[in-house]
CSV table of C-alpha atoms in Angstrom, one decimal:
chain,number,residue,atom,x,y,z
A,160,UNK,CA,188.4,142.2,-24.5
A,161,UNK,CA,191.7,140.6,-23.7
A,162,UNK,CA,193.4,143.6,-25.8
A,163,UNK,CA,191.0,146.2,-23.9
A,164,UNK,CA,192.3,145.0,-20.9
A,165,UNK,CA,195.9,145.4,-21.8
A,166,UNK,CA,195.3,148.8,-23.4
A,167,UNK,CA,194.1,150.1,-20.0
A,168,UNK,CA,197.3,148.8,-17.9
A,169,UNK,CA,198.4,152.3,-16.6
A,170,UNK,CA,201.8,151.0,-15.7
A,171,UNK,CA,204.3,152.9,-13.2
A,172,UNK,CA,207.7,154.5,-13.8
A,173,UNK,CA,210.5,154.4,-11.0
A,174,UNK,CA,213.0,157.1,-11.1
A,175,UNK,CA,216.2,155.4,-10.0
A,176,UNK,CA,219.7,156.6,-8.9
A,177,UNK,CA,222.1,157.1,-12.0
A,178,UNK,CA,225.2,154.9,-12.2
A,179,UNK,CA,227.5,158.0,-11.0
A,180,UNK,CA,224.9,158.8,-8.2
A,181,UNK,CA,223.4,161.6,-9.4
A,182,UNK,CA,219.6,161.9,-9.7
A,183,UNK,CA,217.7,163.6,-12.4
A,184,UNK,CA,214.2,163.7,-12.8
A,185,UNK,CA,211.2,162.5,-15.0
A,186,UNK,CA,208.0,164.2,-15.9
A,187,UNK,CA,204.9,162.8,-16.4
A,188,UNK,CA,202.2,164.5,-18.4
A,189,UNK,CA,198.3,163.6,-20.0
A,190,UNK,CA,199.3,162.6,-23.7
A,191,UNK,CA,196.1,163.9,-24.9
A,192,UNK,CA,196.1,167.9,-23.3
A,193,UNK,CA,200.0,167.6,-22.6
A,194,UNK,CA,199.0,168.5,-19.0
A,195,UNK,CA,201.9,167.9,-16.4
A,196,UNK,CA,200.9,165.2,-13.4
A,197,UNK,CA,203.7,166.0,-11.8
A,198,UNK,CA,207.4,164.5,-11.2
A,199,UNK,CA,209.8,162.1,-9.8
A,200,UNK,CA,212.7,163.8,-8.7
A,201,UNK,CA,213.9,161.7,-5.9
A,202,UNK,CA,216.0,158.4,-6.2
A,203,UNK,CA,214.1,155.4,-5.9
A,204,UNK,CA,210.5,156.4,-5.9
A,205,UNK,CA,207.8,155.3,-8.0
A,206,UNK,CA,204.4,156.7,-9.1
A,207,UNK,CA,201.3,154.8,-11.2
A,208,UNK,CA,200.7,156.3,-14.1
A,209,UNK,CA,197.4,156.8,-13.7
A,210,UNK,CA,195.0,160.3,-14.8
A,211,UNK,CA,195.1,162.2,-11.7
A,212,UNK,CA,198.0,164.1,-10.1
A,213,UNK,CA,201.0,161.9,-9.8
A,214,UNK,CA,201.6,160.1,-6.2
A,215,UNK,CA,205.6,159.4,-5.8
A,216,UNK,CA,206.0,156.7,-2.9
A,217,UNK,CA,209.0,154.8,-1.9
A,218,UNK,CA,210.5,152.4,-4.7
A,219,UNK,CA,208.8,148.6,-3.4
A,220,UNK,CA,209.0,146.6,-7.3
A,221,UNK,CA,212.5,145.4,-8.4
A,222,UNK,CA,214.2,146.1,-11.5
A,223,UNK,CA,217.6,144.1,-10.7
A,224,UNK,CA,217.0,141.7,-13.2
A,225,UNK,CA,216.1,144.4,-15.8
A,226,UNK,CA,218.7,146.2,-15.0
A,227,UNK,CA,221.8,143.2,-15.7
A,228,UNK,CA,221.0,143.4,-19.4
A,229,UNK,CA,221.9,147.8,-19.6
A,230,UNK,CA,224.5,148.0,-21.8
A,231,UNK,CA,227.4,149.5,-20.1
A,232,UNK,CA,228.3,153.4,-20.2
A,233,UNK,CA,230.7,154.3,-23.1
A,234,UNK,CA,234.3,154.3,-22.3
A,235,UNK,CA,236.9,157.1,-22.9
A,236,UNK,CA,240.7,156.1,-23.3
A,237,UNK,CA,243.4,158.5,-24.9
A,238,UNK,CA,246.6,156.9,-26.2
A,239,UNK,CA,249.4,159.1,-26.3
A,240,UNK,CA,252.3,159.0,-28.9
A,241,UNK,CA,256.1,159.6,-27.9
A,242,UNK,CA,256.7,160.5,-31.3
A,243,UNK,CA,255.7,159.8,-35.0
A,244,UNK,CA,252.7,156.7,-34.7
A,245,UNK,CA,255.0,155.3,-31.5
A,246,UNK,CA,253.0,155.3,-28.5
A,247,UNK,CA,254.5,155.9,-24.9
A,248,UNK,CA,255.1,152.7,-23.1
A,249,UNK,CA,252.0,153.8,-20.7
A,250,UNK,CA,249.7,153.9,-23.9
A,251,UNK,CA,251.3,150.6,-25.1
A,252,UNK,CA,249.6,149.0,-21.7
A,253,UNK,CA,246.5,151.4,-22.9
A,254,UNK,CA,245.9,149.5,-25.9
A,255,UNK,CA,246.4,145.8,-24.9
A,256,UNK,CA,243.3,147.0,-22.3
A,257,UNK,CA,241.8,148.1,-25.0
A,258,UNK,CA,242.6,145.0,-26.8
A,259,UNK,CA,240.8,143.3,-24.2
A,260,UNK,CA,237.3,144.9,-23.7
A,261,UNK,CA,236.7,145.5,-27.7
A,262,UNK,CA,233.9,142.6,-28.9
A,263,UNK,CA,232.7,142.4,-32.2
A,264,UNK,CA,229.5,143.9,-31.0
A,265,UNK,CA,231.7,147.3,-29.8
A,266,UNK,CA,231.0,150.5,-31.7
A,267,UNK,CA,233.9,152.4,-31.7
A,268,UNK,CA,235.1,156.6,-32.4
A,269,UNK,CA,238.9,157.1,-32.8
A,270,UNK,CA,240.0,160.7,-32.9
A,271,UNK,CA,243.8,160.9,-33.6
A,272,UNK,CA,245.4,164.7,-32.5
A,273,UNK,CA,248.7,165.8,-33.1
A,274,UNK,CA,251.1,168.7,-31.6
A,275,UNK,CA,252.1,172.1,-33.5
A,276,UNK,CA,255.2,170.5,-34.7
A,277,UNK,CA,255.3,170.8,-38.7
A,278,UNK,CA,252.5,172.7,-41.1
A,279,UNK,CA,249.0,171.7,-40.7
A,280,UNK,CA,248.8,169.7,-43.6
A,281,UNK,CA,251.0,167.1,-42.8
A,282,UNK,CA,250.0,167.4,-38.9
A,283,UNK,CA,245.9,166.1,-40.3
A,284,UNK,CA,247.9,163.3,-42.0
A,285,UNK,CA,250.0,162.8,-38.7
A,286,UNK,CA,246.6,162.4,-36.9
A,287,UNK,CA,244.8,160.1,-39.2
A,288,UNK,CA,247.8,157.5,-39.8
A,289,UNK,CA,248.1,157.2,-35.5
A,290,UNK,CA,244.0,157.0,-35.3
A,291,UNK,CA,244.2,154.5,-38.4
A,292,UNK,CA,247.2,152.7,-36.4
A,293,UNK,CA,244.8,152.0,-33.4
A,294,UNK,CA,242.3,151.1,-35.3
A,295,UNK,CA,244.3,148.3,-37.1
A,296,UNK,CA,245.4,147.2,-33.8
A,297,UNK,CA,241.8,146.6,-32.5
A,298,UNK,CA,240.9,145.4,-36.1
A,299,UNK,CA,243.3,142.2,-35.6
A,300,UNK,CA,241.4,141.7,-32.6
A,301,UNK,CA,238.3,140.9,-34.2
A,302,UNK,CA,237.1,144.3,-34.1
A,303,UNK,CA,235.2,144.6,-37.4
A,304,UNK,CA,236.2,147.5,-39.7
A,305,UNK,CA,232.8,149.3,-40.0
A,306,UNK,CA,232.3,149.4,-35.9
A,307,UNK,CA,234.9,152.1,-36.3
A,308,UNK,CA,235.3,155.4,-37.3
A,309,UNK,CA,238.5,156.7,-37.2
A,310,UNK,CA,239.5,161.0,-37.9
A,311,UNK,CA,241.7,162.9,-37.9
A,312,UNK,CA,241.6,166.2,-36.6
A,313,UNK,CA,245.5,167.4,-37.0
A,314,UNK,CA,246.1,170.3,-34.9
A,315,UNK,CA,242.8,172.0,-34.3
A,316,UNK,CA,242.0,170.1,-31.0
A,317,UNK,CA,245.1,170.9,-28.6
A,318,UNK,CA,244.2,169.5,-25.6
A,319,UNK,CA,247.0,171.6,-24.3
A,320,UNK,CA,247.0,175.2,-25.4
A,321,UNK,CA,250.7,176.3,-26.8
A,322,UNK,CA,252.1,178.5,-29.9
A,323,UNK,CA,253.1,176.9,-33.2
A,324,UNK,CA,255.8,174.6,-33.8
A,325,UNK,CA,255.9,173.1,-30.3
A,326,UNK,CA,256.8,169.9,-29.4
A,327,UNK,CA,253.7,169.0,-26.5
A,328,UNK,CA,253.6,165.5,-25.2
A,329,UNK,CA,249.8,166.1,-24.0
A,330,UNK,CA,248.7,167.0,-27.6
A,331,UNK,CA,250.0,164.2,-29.4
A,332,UNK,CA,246.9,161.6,-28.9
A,333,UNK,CA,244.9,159.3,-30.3
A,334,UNK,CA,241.2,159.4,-28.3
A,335,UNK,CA,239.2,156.3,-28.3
A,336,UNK,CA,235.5,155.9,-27.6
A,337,UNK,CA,234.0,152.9,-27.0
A,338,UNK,CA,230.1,152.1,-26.5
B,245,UNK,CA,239.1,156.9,-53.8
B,246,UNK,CA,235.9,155.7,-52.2
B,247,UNK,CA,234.5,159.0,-52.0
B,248,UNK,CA,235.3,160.0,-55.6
B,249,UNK,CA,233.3,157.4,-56.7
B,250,UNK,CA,230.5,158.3,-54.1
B,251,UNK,CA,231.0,161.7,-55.4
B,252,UNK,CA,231.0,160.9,-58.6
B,253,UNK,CA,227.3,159.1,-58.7
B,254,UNK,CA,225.9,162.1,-56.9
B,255,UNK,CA,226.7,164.0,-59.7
B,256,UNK,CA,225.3,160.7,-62.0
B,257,UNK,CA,222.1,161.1,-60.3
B,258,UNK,CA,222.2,165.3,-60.6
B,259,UNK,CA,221.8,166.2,-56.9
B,260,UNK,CA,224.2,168.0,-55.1
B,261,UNK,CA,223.8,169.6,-51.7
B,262,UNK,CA,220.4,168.3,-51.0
B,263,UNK,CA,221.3,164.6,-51.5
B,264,UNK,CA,224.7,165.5,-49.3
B,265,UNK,CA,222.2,166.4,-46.4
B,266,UNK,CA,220.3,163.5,-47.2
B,267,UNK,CA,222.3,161.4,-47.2
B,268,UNK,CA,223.6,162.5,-43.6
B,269,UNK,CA,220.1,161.7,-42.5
B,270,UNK,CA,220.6,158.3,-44.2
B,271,UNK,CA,223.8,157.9,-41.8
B,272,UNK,CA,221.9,159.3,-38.7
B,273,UNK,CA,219.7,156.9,-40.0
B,274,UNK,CA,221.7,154.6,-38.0
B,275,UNK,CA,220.3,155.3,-34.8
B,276,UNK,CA,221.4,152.8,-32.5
B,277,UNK,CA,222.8,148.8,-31.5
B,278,UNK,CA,221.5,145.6,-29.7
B,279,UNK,CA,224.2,145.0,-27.4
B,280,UNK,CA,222.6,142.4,-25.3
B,281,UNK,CA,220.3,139.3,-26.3
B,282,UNK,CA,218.8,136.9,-24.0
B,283,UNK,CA,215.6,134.7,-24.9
B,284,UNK,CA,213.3,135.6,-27.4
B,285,UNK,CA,214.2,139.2,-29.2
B,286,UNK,CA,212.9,140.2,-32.4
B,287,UNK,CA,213.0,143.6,-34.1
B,288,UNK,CA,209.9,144.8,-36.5
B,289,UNK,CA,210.6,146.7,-39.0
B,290,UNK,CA,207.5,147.6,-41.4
B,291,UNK,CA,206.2,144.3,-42.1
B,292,UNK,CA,209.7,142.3,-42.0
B,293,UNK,CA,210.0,140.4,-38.6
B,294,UNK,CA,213.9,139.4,-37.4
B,295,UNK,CA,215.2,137.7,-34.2
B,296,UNK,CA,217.3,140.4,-32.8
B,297,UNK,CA,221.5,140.0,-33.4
B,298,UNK,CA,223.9,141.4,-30.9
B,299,UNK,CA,225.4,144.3,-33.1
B,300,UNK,CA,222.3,144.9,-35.1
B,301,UNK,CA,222.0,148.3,-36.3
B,302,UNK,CA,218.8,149.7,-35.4
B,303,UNK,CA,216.6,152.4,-37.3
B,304,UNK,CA,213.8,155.2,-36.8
B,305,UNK,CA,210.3,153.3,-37.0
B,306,UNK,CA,211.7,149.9,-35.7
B,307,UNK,CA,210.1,148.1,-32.9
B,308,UNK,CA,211.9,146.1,-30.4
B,309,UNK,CA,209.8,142.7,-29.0
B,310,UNK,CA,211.0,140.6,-26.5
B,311,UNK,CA,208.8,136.9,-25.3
B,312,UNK,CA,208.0,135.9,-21.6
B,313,UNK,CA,211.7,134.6,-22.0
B,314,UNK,CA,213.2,138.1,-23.7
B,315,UNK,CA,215.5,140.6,-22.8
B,316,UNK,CA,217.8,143.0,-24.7
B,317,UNK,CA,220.8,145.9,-24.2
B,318,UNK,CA,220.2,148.9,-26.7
B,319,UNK,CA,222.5,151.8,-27.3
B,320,UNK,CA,221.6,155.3,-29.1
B,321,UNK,CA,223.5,157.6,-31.2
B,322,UNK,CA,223.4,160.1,-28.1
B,323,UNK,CA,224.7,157.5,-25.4
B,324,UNK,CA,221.1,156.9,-24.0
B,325,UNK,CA,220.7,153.1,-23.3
B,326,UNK,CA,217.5,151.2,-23.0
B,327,UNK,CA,216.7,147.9,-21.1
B,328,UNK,CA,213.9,146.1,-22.6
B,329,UNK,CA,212.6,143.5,-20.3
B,330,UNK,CA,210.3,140.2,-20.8
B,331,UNK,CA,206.7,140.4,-23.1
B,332,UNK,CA,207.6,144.1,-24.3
B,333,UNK,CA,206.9,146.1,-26.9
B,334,UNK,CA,208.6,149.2,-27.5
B,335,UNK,CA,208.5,151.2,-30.4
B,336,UNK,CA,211.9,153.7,-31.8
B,337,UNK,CA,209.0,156.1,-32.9
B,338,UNK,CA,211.0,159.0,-33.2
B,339,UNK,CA,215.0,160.0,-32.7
B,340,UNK,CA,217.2,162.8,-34.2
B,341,UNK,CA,220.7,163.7,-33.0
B,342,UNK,CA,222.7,165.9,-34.2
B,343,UNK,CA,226.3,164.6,-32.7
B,344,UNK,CA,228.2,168.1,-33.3
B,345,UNK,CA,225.7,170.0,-31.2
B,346,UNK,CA,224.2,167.4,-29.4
B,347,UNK,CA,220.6,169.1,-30.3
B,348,UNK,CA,217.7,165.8,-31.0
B,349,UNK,CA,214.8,164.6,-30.0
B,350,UNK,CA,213.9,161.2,-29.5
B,351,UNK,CA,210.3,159.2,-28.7
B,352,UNK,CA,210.1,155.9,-27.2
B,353,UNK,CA,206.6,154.1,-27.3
B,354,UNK,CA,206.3,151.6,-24.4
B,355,UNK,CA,203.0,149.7,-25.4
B,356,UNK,CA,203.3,146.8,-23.0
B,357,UNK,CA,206.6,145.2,-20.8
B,358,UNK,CA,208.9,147.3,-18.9
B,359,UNK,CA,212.0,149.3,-20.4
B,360,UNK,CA,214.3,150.5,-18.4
B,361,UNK,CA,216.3,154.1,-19.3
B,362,UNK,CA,219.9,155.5,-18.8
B,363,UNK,CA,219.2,159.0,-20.5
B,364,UNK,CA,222.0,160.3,-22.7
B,365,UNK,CA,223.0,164.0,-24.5
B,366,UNK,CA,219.9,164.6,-26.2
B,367,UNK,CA,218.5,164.6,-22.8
B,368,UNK,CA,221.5,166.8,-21.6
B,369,UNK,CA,221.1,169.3,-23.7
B,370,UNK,CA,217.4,169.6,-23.8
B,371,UNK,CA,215.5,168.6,-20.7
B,372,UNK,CA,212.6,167.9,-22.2
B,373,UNK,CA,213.4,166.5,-25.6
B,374,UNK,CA,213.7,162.8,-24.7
B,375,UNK,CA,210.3,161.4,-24.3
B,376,UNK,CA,208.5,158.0,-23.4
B,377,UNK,CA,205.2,157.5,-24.4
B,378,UNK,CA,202.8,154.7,-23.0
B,379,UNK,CA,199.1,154.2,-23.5
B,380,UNK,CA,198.3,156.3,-20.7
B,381,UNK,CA,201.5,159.1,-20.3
B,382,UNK,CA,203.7,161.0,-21.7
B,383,UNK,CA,207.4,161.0,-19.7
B,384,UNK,CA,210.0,163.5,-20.0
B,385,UNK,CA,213.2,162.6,-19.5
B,386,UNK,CA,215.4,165.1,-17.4
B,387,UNK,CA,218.9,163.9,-17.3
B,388,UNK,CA,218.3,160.3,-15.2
B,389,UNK,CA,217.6,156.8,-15.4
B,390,UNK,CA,214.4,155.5,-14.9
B,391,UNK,CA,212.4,152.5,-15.2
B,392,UNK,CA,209.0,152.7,-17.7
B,393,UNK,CA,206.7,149.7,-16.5
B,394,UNK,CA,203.5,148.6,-18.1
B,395,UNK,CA,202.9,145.2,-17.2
B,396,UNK,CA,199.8,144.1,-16.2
């Protein structure tokens, strides 16, 4: 009886305002005939989920406390190199803040990039010894080695368009995702 | 050398491209992370029951439980995040991603609790291809976040 009773709990879903303050939308449909109810498509409404077309109404239940325990949006950093696997002083500063948010929990993509100085051979090595060099350096910060995946993608990804054999600050990178 | 040898037993075994895209599923296998633990967590998979770890790799199938006490921080494959608040239940029924096109689909049973949902690219690529399911509705996700509650 007790399980009946949960089984019928129709619920509610609140469509809230995204973290960048745009609002997208959520469909509700019958699981049985696939029928749409209707939507939510404005910020902070909420609508039961029962049969029946769906009745959006002004968001009254608080999800605060649901809400402190989101994991935090991935982060995007790019490291750039002012030759060889030296990075620029800027990127130095780059990496210690990097040093700082990693956690043993982080999962983390490192994509190294190179300019079109040299063939392409030796540029994919280029790219993979300055994304291997990050990685070491987040590594010795308790990083562990199988949170990150580390490429390299040579000369294929120019972030700034140019002709072969150009020397391109903006191309020679290291980019580093961390969720 | 690593791959040699992994190369190597593929041969051993006598499968070749099939195993290859196999054994990218395996890896995509590897769906998503507990990133957050407070109170009691614990993640069913088949019949094996564990208290949930911060950094705990999570799988297709798995179902993430959480007592009166329970809260945890989930990230996907596809940057999608889940909240999963206090006497929840909620099910990684189904999720495929591929992470060069960003094409998947993903299902999310909410049998009881409240989970709360930062959608992520398989969402942004297809509008309707990340779903919650709860014992009375099916929700489609179209690029937002959202709260799913089914507490009594």
């Amino acid at each position: 009886m007790l399980a009946l009773t949960a089984c019928s709990t129709p619920g509610q879903v609140a469509l809230l305002r995204d973290e960048d303050g745009k609002v997208g939308a959520v469909a509700v449909s019958d699981p049985k005939t696939g029928a749409e109810r209707g939507q939510l498509t404005a910020p902070n409404t909420q609508a039961g989920l029962r049969p029946g077309p769906l009745k959006p109404k002004p968001l009254t239940t608080n999800y605060d406390a649901l809400l402190t325990v989101m994991p935090p949006a991935p982060r995007v950093f790019t490291l750039y190199f002012a030759n060889g696997t030296t990075l620029t002083a800027e990127s130095e500063k780059t990496l210690e803040e990097l040093r700082r948010i990693v956690t043993p929990a982080s999962e983390v993509q490192i994509t190294g990039h190179t300019d079109t100085i040299g063939d392409g051979l030796s540029n994919d090595r280029l790219s993979l010894e300055r994304a291997t060099q990050v990685r070491s350096a987040l590594v010795a910060q308790g990083l562990p080695v199988a949170n990150a995946k580390v490429t390299g993608r040579g000369e294929r990804e120019l972030k700034v368009q140019t002709p072969d054999n150009v020397s391109e600050a903006a191309n020679r990178r290291v980019e580093v995702i961390i969720r | 050398m690593r791959t040699k040898t992994v190369a190597g037993l593929l041969m051993l075994t006598g499968l070749s491209m099939a195993t290859l895209s196999i054994s990218g599923a395996a890896q995509a296998a590897d769906i998503g992370r507990i990133k957050t633990v407070t109170g009691a967590v614990t993640v069913v998979r088949g019949s094996a029951s564990t208290p949930a770890a911060v950094g705990q790799v999570l799988q297709v199938s798995d179902v993430i439980k959480t007592g009166a006490d329970g809260r945890a921080g989930v990230t996907f494959a596809d940057n999608s995040r889940f909240a999963v608040g206090p006497n929840s239940s909620v099910a990684l029924s189904q999720f495929e991603f591929d992470d060069t096109t960003h094409v998947g689909k993903s299902l999310t049973t909410v049998d009881r609790g409240t989970l709360g949902v930062v959608s992520g690219q398989i969402a942004h690529e297809n509008k309707d291809a990340m779903k919650v399911r709860t014992p009375t509705s099916l929700l489609a996700a179209r690029g937002t976040r959202f709260v799913v509650d089914v507490t009594p």
